[in-house]
PDB file of C-alpha atoms in Angstrom:
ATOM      1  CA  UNK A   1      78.620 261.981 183.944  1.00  0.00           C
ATOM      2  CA  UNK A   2      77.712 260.293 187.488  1.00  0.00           C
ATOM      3  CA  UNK A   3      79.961 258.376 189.450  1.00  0.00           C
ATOM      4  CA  UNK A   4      78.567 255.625 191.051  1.00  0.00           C
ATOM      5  CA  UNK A   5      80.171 254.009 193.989  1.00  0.00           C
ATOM      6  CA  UNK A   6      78.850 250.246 193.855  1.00  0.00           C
ATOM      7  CA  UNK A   7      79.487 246.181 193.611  1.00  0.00           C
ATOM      8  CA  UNK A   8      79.925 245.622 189.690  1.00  0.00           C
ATOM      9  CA  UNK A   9      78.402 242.366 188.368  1.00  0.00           C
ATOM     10  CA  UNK A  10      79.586 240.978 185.434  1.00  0.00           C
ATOM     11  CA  UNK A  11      76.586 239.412 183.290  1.00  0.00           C
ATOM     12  CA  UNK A  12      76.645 235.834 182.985  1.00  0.00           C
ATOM     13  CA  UNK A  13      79.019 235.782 186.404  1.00  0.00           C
ATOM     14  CA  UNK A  14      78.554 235.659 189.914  1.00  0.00           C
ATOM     15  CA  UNK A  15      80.006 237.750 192.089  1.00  0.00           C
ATOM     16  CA  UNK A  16      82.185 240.548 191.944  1.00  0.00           C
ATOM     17  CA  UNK A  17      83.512 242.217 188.352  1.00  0.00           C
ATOM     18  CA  UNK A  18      85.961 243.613 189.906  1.00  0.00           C
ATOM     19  CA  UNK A  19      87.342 241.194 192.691  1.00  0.00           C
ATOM     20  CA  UNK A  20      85.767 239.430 194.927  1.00  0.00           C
ATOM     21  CA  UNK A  21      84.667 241.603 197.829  1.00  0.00           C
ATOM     22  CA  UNK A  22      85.128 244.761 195.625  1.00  0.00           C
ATOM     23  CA  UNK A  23      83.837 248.522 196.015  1.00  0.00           C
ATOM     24  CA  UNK A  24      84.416 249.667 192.628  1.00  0.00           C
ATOM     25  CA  UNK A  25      83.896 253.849 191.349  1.00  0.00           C
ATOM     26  CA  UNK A  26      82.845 253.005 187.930  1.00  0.00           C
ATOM     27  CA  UNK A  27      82.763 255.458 185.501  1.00  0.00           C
ATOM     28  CA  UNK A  28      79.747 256.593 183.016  1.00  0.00           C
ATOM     29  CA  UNK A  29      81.241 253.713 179.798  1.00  0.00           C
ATOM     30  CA  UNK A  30      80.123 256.289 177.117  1.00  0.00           C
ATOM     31  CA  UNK A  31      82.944 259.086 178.553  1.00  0.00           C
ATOM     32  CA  UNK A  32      86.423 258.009 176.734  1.00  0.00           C
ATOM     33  CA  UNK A  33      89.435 259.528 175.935  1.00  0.00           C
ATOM     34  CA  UNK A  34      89.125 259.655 172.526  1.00  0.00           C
ATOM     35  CA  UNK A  35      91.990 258.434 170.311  1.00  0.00           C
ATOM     36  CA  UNK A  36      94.780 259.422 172.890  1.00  0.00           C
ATOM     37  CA  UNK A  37      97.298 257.084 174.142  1.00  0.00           C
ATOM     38  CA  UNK A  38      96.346 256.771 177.365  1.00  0.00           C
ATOM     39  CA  UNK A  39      99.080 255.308 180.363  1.00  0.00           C
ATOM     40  CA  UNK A  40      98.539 255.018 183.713  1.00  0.00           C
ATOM     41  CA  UNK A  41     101.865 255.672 185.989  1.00  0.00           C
ATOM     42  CA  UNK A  42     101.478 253.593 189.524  1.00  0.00           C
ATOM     43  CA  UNK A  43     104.374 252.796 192.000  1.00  0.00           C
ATOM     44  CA  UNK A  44     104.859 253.239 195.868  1.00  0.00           C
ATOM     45  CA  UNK A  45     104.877 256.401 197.074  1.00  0.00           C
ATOM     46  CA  UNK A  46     107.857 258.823 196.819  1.00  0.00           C
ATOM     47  CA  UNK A  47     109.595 256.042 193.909  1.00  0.00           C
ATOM     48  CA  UNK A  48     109.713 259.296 191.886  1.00  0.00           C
ATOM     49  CA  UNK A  49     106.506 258.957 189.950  1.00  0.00           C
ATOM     50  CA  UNK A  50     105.942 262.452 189.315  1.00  0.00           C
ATOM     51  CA  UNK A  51     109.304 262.924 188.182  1.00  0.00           C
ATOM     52  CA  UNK A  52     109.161 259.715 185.886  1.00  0.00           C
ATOM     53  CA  UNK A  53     105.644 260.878 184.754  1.00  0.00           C
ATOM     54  CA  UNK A  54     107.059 264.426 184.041  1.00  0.00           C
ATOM     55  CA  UNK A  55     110.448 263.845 181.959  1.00  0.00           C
ATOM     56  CA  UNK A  56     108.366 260.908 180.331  1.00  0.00           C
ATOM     57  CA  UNK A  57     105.447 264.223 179.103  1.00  0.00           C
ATOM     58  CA  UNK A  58     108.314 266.229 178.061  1.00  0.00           C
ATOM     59  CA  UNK A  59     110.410 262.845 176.092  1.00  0.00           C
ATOM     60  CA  UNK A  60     106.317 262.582 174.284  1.00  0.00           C
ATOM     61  CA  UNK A  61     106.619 266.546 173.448  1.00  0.00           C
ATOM     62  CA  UNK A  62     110.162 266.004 172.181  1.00  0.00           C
ATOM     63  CA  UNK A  63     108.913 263.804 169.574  1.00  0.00           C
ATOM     64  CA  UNK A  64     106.196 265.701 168.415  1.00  0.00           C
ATOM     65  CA  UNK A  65     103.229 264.259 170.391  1.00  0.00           C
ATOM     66  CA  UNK A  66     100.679 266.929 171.733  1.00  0.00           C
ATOM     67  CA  UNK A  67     100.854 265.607 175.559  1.00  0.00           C
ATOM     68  CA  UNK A  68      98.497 265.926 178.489  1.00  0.00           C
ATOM     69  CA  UNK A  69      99.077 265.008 181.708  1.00  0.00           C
ATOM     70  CA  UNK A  70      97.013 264.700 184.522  1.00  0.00           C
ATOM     71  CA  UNK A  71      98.314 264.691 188.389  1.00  0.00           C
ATOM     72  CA  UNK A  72      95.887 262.297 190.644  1.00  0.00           C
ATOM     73  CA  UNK A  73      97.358 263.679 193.584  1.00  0.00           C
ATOM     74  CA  UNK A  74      95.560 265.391 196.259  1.00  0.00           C
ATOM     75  CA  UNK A  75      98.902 267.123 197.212  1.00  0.00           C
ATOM     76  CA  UNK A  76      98.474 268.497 193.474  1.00  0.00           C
ATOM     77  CA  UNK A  77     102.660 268.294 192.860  1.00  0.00           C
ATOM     78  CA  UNK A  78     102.418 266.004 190.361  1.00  0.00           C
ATOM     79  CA  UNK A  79     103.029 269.196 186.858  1.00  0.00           C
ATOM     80  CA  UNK A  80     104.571 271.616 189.074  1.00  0.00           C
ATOM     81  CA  UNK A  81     108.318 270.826 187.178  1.00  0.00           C
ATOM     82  CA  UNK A  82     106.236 271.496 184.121  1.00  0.00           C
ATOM     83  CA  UNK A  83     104.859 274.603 185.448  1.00  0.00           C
ATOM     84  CA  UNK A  84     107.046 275.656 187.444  1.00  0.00           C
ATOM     85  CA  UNK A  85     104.009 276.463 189.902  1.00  0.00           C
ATOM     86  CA  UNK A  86     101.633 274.476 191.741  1.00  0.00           C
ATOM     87  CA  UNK A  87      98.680 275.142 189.685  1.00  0.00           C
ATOM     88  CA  UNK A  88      95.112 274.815 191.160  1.00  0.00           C
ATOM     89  CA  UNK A  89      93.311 271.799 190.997  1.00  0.00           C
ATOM     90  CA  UNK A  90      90.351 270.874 189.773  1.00  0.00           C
ATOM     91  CA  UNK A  91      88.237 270.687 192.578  1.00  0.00           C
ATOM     92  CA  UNK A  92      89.738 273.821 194.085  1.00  0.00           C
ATOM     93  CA  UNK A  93      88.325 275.594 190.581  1.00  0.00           C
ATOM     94  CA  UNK A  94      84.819 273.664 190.957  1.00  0.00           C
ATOM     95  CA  UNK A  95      84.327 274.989 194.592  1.00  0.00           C
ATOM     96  CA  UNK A  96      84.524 278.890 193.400  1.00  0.00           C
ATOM     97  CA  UNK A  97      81.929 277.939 191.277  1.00  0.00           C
ATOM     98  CA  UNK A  98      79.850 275.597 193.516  1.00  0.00           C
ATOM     99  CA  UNK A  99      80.713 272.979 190.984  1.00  0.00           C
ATOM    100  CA  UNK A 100      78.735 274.336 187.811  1.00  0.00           C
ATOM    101  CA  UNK A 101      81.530 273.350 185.540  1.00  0.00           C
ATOM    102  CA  UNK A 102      79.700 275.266 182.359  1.00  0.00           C
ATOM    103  CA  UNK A 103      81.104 278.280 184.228  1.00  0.00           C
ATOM    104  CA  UNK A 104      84.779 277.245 183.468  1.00  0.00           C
ATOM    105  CA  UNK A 105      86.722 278.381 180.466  1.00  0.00           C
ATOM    106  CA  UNK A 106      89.486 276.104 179.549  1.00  0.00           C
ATOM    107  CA  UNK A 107      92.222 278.267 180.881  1.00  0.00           C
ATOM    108  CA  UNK A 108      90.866 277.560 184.706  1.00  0.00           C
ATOM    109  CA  UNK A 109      92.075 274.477 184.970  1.00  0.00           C
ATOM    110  CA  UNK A 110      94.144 273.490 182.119  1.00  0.00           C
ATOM    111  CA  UNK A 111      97.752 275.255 182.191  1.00  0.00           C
ATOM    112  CA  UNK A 112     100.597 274.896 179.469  1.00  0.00           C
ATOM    113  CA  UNK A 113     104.139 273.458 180.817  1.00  0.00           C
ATOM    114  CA  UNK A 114     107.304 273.412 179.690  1.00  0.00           C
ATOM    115  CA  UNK A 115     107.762 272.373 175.693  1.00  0.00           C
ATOM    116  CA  UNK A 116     104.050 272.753 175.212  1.00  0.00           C
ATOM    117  CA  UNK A 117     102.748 269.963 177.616  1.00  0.00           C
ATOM    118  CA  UNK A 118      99.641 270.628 178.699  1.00  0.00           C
ATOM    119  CA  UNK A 119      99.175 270.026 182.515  1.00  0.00           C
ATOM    120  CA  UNK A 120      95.880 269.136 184.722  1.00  0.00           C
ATOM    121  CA  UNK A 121      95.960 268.526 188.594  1.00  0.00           C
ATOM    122  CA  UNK A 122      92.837 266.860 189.552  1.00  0.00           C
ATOM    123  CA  UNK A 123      93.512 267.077 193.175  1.00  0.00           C
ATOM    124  CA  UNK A 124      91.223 265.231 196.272  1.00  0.00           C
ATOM    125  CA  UNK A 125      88.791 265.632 198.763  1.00  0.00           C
ATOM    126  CA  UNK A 126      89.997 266.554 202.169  1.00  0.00           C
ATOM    127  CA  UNK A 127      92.326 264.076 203.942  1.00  0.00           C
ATOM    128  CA  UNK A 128      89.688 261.366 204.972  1.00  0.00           C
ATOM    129  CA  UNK A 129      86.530 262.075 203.190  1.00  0.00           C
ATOM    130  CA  UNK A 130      85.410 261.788 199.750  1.00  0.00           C
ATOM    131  CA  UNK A 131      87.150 259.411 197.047  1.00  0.00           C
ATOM    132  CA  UNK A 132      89.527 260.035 194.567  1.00  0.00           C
ATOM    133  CA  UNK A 133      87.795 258.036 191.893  1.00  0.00           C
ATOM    134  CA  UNK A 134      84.813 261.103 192.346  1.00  0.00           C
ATOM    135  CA  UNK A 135      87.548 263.582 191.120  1.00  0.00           C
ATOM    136  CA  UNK A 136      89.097 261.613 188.164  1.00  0.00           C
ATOM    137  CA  UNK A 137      85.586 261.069 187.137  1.00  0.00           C
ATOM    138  CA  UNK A 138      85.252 265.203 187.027  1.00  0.00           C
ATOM    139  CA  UNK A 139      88.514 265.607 185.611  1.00  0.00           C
ATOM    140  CA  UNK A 140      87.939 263.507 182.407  1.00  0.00           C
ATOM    141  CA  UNK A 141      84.215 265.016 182.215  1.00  0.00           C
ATOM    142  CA  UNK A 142      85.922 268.416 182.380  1.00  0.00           C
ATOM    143  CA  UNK A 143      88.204 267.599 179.451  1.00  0.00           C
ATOM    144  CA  UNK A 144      85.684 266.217 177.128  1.00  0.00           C
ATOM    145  CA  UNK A 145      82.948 268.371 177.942  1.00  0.00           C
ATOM    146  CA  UNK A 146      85.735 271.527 176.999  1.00  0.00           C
ATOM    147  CA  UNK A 147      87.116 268.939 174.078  1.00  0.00           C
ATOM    148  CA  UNK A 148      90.925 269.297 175.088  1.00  0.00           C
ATOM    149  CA  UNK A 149      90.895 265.164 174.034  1.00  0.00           C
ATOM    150  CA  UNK A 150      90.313 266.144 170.450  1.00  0.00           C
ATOM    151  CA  UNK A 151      93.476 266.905 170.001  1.00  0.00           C
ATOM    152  CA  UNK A 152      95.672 265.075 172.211  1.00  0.00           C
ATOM    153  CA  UNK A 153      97.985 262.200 171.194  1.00  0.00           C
ATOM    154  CA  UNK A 154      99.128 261.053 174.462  1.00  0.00           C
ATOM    155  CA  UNK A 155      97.551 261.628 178.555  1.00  0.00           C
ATOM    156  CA  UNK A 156      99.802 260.748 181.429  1.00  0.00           C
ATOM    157  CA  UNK A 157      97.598 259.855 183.990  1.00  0.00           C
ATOM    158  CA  UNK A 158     100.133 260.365 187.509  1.00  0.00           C
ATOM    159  CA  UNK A 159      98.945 258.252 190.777  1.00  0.00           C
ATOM    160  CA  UNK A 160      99.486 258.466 193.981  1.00  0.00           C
ATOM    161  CA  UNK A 161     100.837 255.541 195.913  1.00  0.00           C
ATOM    162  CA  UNK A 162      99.961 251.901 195.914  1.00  0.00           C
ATOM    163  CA  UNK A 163      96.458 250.909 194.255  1.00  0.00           C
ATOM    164  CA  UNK A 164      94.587 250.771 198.184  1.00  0.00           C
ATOM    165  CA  UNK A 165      91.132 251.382 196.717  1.00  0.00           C
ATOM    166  CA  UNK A 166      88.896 251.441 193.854  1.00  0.00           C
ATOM    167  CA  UNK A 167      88.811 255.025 194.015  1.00  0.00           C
ATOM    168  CA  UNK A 168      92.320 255.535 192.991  1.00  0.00           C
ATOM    169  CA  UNK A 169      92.140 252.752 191.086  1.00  0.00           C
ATOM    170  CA  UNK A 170      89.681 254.635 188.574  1.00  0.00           C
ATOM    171  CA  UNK A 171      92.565 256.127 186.163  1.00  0.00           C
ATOM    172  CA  UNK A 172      92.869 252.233 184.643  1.00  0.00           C
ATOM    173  CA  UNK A 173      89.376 252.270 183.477  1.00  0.00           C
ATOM    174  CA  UNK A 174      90.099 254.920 181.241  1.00  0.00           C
ATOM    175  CA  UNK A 175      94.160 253.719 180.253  1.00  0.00           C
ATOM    176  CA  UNK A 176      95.515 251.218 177.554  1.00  0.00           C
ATOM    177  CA  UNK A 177      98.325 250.931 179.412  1.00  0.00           C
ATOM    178  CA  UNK A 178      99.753 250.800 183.125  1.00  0.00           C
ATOM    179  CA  UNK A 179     103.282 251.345 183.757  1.00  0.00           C
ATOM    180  CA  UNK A 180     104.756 250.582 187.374  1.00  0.00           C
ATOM    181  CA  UNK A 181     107.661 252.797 188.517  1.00  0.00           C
ATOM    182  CA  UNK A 182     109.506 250.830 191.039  1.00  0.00           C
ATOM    183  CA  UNK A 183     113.423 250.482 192.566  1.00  0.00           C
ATOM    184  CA  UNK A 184     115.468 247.142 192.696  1.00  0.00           C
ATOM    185  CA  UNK A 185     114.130 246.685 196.825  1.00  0.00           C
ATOM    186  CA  UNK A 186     111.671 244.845 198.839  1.00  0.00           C
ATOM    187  CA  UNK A 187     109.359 247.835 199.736  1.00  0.00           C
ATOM    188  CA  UNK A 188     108.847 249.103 195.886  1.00  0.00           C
ATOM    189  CA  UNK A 189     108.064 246.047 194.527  1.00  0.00           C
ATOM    190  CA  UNK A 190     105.854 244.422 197.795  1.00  0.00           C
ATOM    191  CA  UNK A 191     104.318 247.403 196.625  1.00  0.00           C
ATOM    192  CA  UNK A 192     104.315 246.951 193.031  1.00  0.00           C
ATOM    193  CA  UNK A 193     103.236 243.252 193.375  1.00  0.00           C
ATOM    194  CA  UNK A 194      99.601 244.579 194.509  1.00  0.00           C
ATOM    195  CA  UNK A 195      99.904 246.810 191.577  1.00  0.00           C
ATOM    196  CA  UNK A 196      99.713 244.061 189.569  1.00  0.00           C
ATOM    197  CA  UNK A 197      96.865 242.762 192.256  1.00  0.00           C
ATOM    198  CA  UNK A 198      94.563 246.075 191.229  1.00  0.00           C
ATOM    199  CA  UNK A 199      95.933 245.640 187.328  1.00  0.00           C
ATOM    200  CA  UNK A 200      94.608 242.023 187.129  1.00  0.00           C
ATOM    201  CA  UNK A 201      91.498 243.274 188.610  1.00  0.00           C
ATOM    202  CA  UNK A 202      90.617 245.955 186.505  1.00  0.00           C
ATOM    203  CA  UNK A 203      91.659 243.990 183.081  1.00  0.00           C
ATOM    204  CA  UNK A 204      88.641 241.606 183.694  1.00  0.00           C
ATOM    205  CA  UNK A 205      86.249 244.730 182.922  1.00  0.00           C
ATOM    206  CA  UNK A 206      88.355 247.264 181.090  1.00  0.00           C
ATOM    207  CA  UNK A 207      91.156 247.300 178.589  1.00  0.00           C
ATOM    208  CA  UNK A 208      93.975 248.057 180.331  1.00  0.00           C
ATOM    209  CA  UNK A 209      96.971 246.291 180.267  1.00  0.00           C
ATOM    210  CA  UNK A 210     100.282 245.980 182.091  1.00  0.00           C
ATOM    211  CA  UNK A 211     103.050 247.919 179.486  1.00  0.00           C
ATOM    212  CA  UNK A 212     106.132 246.946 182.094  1.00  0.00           C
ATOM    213  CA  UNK A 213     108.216 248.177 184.496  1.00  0.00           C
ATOM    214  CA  UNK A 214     110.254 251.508 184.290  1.00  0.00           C
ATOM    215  CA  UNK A 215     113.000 250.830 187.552  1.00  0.00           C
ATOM    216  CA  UNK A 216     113.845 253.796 188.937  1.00  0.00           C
ATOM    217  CA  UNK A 217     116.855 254.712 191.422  1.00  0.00           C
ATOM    218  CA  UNK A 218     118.598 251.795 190.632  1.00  0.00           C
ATOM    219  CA  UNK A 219     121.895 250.829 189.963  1.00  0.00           C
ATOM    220  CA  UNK A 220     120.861 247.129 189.506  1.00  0.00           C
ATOM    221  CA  UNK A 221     117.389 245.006 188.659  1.00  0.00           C
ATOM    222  CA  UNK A 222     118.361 241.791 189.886  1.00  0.00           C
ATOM    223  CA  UNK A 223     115.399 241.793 192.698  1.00  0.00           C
ATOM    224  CA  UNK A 224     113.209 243.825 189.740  1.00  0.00           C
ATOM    225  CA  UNK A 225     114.357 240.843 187.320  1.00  0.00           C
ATOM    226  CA  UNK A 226     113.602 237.873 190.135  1.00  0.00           C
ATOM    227  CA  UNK A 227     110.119 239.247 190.442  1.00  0.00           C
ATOM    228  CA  UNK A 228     109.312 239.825 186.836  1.00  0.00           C
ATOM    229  CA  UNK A 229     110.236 236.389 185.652  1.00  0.00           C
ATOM    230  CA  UNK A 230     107.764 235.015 188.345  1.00  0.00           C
ATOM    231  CA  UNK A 231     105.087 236.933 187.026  1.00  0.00           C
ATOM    232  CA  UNK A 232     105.442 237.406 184.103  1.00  0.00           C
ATOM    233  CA  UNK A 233     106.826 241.099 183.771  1.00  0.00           C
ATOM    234  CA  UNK A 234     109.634 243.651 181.659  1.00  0.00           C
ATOM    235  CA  UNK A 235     111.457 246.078 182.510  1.00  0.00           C
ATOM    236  CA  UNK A 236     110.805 248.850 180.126  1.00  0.00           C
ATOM    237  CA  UNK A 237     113.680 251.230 181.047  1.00  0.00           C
ATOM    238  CA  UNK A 238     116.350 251.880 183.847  1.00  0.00           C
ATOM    239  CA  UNK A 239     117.127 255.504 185.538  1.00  0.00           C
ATOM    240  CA  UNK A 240     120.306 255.694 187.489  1.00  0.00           C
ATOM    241  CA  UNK A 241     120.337 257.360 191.020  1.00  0.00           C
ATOM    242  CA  UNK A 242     121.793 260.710 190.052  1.00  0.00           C
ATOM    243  CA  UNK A 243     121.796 263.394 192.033  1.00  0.00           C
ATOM    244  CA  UNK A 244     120.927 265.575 189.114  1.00  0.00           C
ATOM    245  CA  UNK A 245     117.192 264.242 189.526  1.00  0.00           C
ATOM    246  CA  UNK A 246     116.860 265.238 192.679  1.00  0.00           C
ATOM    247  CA  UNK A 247     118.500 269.179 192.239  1.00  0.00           C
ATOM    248  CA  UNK A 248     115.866 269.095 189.307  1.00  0.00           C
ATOM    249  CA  UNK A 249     113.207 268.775 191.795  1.00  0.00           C
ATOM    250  CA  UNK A 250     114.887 271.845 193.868  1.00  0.00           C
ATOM    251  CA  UNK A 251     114.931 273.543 190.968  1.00  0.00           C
ATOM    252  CA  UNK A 252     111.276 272.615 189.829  1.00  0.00           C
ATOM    253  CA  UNK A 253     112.689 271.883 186.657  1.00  0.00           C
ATOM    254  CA  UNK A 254     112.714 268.710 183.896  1.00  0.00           C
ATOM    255  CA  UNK A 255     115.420 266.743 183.123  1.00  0.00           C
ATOM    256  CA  UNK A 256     115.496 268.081 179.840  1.00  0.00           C
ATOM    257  CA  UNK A 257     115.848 271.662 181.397  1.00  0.00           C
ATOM    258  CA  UNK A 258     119.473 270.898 183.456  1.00  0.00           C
ATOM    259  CA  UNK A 259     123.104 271.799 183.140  1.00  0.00           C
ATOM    260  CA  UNK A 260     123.950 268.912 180.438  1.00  0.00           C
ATOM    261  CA  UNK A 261     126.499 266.334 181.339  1.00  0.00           C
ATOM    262  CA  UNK A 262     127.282 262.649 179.947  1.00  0.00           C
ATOM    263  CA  UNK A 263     125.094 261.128 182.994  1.00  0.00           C
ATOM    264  CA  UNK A 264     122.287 263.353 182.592  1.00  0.00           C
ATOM    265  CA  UNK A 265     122.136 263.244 178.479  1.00  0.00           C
ATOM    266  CA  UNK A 266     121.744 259.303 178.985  1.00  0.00           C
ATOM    267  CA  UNK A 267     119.417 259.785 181.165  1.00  0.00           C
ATOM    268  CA  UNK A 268     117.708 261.882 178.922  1.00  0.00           C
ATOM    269  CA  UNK A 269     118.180 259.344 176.269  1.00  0.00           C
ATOM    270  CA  UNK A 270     116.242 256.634 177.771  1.00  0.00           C
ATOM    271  CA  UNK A 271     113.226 258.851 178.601  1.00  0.00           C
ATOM    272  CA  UNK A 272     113.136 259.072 174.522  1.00  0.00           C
ATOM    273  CA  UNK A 273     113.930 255.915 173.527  1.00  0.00           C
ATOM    274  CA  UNK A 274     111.177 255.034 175.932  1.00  0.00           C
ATOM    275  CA  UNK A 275     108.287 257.688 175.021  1.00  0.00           C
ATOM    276  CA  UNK A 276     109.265 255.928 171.484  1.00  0.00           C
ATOM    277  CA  UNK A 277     108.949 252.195 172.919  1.00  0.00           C
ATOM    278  CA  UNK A 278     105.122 253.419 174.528  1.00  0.00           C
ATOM    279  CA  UNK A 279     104.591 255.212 171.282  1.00  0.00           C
ATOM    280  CA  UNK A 280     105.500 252.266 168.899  1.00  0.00           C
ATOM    281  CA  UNK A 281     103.079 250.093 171.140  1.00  0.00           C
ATOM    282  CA  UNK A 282     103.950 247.640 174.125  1.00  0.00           C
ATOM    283  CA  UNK A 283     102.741 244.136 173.947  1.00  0.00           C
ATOM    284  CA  UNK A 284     100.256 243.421 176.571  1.00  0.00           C
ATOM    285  CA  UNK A 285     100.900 241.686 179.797  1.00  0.00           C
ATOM    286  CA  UNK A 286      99.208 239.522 182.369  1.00  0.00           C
ATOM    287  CA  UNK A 287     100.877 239.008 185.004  1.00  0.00           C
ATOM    288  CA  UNK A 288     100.186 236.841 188.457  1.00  0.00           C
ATOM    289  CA  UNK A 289      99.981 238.855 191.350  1.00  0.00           C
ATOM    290  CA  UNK A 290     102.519 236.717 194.323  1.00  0.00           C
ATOM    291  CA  UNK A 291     100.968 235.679 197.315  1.00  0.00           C
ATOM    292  CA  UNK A 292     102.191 237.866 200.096  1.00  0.00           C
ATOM    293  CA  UNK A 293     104.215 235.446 201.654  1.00  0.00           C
ATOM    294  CA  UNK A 294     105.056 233.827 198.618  1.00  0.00           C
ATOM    295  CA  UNK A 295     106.789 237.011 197.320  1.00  0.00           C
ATOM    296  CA  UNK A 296     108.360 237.576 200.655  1.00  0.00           C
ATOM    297  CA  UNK A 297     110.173 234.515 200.747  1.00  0.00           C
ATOM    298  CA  UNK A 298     111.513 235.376 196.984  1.00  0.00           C
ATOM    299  CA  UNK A 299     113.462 238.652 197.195  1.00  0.00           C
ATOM    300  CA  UNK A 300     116.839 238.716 199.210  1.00  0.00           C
ATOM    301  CA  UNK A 301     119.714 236.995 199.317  1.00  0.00           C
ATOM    302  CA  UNK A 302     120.620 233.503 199.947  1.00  0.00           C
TER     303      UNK A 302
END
């Protein structure tokens, strides 16, 4: 598979595919991901993506589903609750063997987390070199070529940050469906608004959709529920603000792995009524990205 850094036309368009002024990675369109559910987890960095991402792999397992999931991080700490490690990446395995993947056995990169989740970290280039659309484009190459899609039901595709460039944009060419992670304040959903931005970009080309919003950290949605009836979003679950989430990061555990309480077994409860919701099928959404100003002058109070 080659990755191609370029301008996309669209035929029968003029311009851009992907946005005007765009720099898209696309992806070889014969390499898919099979019949696997496929989601895409974006939201501003340190909203608790990882851990949404993780307890969310584990709520899939918990129902049955045979789960991948597939940290786009080049910190690599997006599994290591599943773990309990952090596990090489991918392009720390392709360097040993100056990137002749046929050398790999499945084991190399691939490592089984807690309740049978299987767990990928794809990793980066160096801070300031390379893109990180490259390495998701080896990643997915990796796992077909070794056919570890054949038998997946769902793959949990874990981003870092804010959509900033086409290059971590790349996980939504592959996903049916993006889910933003985001708390009830300015910063998180500024942030998620050009989300949305990257989303609407991508849809004109690929088949991803918005699913919704998963609010994290949040005791209330009323600035989550303000923005999404502009756009046109939902809110697909709520996580309180326990302090149990964060020990379970100490810990480099799951949610599903703590000392049970009533707090923490609803918290549990919504991660499986919502694996179920993404399971059962979300309708899909287009929203309107907000002008930057526009959305500005909409959150707060009066």
């Amino acid at each position: 598979m080659t990755t191609i850094l370029t301008r996309r036309p669209v035929p029968g368009r003029i311009g851009n595919g992907d946005g005007e002024g765009s720099v898209q990675v696309q992806m070889d369109p014969t390499v898919s991901l099979g019949t696997a559910k496929v989601f895409a987890v974006y939201g501003k960095g340190g909203i608790g993506k990882s851990t949404t991402s993780s307890n969310l792999s584990v709520a899939f397992s918990k129902l049955g589903k045979r789960v991948l999931q597939i940290g786009c991080d080049p910190k690599h700490d997006s599994t290591f609750t599943l773990t309990k490690r952090l596990v090489p990446t991918v392009i720390d395995i392709l360097e040993t063997v100056n990137f002749h993947s046929e050398e790999l056995r499945t084991e190399d990169f691939v490592f089984e987390g807690y309740n049978g989740v299987m767990c990928v970290e794809a990793g980066g280039p160096p801070a300031g070199t390379g893109c990180g659309g490259y390495v998701v484009g080896q990643t997915v190459k990796l796992l077909k070529e070794h056919h570890l899609l054949d038998d997946t039901d769902v793959v949990i595709f874990d981003v870092l940050g804010d959509v900033v460039c086409g290059g971590f944009a790349a996980p939504l060419q592959h996903a049916e469906r993006a889910l933003i992670v985001t708390a009830n304040d300015f910063d998180s959903i500024f942030a998620m608004n050009r989300i949305v931005a990257a989303i609407h970009a991508k849809a004109k080309n690929y088949n991803v959709r918005l699913g919704g919003v998963i609010a994290n950290r949040s005791a209330g949605t009323d600035q989550i529920d303000r923005f999404n009836n502009v756009v046109g979003l939902n809110t697909l679950a709520r996580f309180p603000d326990l302090d149990a989430i964060r020990r379970s990061r100490l810990k480099k555990a799951t949610l599903f792995e703590m000392e049970p309480s009533p707090e923490l077994e609803a918290v549990q409860n919504e991660y499986l009524r919502l694996a179920a919701t993404l399971w059962a099928g979300t309708d899909p959404l287009a929203p309107k990205p907000m002008k930057d100003r526009d959305i500005f002058d909409l959150l707060g109070f009066d």
